[in-house]
PDB file of C-alpha atoms in Angstrom:
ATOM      1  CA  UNK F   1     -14.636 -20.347  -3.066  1.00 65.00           C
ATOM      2  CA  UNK F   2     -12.631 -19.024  -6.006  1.00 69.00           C
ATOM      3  CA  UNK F   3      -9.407 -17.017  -4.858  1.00 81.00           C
ATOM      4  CA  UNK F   4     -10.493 -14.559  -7.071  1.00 82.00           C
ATOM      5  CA  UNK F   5     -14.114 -14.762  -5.111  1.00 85.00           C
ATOM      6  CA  UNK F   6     -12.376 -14.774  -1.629  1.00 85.00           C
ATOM      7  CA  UNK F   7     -10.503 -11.455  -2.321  1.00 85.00           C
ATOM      8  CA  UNK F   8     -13.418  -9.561  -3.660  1.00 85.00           C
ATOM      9  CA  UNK F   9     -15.256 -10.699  -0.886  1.00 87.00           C
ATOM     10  CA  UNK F  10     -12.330  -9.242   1.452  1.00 88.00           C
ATOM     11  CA  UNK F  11     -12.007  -6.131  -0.447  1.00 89.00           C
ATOM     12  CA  UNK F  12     -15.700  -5.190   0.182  1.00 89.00           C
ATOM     13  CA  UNK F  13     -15.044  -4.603   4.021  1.00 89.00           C
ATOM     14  CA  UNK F  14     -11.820  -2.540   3.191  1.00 93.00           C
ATOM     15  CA  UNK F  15     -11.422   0.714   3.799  1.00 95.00           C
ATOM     16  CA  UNK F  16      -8.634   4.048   2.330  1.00 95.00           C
ATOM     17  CA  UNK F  17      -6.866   4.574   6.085  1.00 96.00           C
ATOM     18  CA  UNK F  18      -8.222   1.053   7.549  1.00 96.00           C
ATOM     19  CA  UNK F  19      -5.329   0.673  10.067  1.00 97.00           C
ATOM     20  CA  UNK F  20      -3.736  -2.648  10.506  1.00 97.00           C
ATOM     21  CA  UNK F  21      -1.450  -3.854  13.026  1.00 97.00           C
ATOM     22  CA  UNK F  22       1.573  -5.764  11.165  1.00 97.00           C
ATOM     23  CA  UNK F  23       4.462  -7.838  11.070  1.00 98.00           C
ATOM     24  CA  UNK F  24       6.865  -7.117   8.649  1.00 98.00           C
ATOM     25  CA  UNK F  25       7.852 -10.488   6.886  1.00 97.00           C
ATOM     26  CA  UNK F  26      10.190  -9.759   4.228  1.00 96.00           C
ATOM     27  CA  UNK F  27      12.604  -6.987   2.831  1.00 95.00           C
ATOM     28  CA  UNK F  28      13.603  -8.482  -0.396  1.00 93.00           C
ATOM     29  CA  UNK F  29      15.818  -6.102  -1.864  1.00 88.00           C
ATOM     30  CA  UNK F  30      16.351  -3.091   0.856  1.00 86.00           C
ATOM     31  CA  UNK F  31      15.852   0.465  -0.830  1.00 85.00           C
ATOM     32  CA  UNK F  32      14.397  -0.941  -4.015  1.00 89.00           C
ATOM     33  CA  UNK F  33      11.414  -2.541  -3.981  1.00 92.00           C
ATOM     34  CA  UNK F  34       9.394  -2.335  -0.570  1.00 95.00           C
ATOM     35  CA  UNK F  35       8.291  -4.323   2.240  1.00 97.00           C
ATOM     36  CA  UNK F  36       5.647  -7.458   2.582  1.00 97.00           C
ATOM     37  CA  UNK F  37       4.209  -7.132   5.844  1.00 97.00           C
ATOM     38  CA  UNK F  38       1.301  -9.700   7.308  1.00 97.00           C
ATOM     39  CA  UNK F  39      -1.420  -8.152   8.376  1.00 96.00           C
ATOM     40  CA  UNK F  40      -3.795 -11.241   9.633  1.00 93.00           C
ATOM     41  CA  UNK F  41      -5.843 -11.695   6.298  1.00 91.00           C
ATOM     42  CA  UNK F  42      -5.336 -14.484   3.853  1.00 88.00           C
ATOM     43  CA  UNK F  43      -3.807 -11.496   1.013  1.00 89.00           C
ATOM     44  CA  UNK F  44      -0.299  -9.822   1.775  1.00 89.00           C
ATOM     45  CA  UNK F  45       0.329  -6.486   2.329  1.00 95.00           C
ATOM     46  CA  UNK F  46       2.882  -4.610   0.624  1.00 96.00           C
ATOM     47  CA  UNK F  47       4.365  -1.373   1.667  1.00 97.00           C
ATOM     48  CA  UNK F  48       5.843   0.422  -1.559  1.00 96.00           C
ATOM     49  CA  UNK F  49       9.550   2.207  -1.911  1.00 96.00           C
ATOM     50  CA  UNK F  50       8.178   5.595  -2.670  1.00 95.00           C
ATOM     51  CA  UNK F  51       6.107   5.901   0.646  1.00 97.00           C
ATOM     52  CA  UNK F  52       9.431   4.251   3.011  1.00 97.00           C
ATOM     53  CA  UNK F  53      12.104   7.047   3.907  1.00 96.00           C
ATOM     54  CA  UNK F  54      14.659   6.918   1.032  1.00 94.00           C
ATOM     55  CA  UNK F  55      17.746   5.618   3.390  1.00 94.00           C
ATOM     56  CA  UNK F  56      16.842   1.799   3.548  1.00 93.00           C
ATOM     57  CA  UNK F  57      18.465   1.428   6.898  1.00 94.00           C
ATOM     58  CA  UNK F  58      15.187   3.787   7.928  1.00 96.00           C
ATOM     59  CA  UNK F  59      12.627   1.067   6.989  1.00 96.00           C
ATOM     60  CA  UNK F  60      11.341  -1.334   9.777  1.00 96.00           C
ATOM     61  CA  UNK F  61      13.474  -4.656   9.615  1.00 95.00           C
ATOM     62  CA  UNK F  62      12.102  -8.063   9.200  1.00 96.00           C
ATOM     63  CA  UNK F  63      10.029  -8.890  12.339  1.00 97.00           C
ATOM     64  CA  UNK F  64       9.170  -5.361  13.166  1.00 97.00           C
ATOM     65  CA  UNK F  65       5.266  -4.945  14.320  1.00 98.00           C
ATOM     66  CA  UNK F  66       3.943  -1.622  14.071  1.00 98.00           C
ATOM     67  CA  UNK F  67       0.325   0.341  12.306  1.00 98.00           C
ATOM     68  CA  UNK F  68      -0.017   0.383   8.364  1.00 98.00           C
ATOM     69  CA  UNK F  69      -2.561   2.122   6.945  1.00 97.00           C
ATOM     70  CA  UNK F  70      -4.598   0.797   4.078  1.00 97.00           C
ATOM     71  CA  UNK F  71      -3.038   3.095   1.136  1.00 96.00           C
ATOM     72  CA  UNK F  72      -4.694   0.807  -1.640  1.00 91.00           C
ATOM     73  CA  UNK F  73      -6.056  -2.198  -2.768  1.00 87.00           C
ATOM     74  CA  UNK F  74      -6.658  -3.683  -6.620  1.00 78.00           C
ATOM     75  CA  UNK F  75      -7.246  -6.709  -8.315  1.00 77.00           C
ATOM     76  CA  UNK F  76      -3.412  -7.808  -7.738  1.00 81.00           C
ATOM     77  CA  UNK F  77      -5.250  -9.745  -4.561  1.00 84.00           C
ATOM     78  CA  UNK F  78      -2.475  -7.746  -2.311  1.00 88.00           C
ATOM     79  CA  UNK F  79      -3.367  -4.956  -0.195  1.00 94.00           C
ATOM     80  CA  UNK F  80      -0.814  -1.690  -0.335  1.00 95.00           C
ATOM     81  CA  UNK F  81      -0.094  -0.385   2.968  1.00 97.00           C
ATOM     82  CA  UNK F  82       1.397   3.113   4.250  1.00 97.00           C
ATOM     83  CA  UNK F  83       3.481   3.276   7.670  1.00 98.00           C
ATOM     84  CA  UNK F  84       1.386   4.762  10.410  1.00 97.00           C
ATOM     85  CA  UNK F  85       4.736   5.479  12.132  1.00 97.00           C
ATOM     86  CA  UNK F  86       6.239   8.705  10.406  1.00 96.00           C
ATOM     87  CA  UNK F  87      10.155   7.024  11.404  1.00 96.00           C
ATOM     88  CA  UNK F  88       8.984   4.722   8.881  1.00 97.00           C
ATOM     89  CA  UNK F  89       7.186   6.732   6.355  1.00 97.00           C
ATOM     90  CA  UNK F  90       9.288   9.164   3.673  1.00 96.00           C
ATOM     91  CA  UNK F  91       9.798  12.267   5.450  1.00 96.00           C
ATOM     92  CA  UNK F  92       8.487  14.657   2.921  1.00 96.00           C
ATOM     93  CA  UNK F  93       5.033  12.233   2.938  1.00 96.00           C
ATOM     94  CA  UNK F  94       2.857  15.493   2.902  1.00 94.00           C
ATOM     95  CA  UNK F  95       4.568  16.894   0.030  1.00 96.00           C
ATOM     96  CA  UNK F  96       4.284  13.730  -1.631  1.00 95.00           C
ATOM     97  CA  UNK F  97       0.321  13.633  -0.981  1.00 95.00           C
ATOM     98  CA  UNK F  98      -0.163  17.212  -2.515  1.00 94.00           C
ATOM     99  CA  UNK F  99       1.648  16.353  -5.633  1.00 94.00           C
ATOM    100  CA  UNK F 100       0.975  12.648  -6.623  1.00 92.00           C
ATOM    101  CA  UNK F 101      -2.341  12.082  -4.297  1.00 92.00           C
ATOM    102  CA  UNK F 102      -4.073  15.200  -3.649  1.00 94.00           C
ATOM    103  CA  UNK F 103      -7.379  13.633  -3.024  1.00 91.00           C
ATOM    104  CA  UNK F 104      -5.843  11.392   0.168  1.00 92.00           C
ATOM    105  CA  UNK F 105      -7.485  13.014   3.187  1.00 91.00           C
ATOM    106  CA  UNK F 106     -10.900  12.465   1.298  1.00 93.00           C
ATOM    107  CA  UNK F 107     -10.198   9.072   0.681  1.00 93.00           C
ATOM    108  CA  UNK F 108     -10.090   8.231   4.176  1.00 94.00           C
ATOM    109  CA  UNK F 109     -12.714   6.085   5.236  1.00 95.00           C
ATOM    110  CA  UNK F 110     -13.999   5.472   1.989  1.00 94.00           C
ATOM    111  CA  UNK F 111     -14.855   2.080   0.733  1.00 92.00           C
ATOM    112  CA  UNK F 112     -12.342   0.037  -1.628  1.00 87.00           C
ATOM    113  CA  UNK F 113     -14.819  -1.832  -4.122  1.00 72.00           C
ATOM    114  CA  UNK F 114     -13.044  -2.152  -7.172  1.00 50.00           C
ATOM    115  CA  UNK F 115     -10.712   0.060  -9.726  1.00 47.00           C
ATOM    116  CA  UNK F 116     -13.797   1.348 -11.165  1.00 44.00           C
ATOM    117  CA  UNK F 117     -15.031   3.415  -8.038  1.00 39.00           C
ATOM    118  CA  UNK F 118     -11.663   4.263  -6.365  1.00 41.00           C
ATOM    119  CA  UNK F 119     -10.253   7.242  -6.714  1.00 44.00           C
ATOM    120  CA  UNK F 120      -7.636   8.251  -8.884  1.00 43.00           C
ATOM    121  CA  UNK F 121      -7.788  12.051  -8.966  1.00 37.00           C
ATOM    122  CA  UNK F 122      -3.877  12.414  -9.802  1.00 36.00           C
ATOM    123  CA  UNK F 123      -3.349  10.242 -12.555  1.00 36.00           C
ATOM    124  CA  UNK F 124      -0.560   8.934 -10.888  1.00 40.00           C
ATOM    125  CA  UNK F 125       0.244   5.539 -10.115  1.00 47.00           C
ATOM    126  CA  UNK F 126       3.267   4.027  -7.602  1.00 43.00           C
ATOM    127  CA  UNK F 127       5.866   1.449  -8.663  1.00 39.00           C
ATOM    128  CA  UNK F 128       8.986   0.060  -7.405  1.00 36.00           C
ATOM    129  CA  UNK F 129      10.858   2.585 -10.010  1.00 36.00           C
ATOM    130  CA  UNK F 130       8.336   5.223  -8.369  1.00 41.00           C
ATOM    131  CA  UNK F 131       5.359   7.492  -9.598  1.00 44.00           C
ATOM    132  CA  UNK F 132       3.865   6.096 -12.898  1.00 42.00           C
ATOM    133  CA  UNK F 133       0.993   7.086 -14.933  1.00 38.00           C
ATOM    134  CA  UNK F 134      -2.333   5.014 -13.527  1.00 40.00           C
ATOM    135  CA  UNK F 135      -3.890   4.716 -10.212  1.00 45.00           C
ATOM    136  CA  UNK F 136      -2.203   4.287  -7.382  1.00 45.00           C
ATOM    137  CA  UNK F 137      -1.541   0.331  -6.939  1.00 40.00           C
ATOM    138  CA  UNK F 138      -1.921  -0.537 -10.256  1.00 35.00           C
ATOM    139  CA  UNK F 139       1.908  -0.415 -11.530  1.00 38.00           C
ATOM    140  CA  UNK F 140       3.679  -3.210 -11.805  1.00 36.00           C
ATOM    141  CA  UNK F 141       3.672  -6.666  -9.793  1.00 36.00           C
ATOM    142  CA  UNK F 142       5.880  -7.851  -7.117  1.00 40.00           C
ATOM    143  CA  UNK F 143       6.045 -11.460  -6.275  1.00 42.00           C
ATOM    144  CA  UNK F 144       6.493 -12.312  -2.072  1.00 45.00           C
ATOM    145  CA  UNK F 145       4.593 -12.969   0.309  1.00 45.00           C
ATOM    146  CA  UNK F 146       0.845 -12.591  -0.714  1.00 44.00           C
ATOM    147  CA  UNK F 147       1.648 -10.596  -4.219  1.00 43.00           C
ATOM    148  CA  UNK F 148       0.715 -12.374  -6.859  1.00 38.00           C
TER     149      UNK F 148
END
């Protein structure tokens, strides 16, 4: 099976708020990019900077285990998490929601097929540099463990 194959064929039992339980495996640059955190599957997860709390000595540390929730998931064959644990999620998350992902709470439970049927209400995509214009997940790559 084609990697390409094998991730599409992962991403059809995903779903928006899936919780995962996860090692964090690597903080490559602390406070700018984000964390890669294993959560059992053959594709990485990545936690972004603009969901961790802005003081990088807040984030979970290399070897932490703790919940991520499925934020996002594109063809980048790397699932984007969010903290489940609010001591490691920004501390104005709600705020953040409203304004960049309004549709969120919906989005919960929903299926993640492909770009085409996820939703994207906001217009607004997430980066290392922060919000973008795009969906969610679909700025630009990071390379680590499982990102492509």
């Amino acid at each position: 099976m084609t990697a390409d194959a094998r991730w599409e064929r992962i991403r059809e039992d995903l779903r928006f708020g899936q919780v995962f339980a996860g090692a964090v495996v690597k903080v490559p640059r602390p406070g700018a990019i984000g964390i890669f955190v294993d959560i059992g599957l053959s594709v990485g997860g990545f936690v972004d900077v603009v969901l961790l709390p802005e003081e990088a000595k807040d984030w979970p540390a290399e070897g932490t285990v703790t919940d991520f929730e499925l934020w996002w998931a594109d063809d980048r064959r790397q699932i984007r998490l969010k903290p489940s644990d609010a001591r490691y999620l920004r501390s104005d998350f709600a705020d953040f929601v409203q304004r960049f992902r309004p549709g969120w709470p919906s989005d919960i439970g929903r299926p993640v097929h492909g770009p085409e049927s996820a939703p994207c209400e906001s217009g607004v995509g997430f980066t290392s540099a922060g919000p973008t214009a795009g969906c969610p997940g679909t700025g630009e790559t990071t390379d680590g463990p499982g990102g492509s």
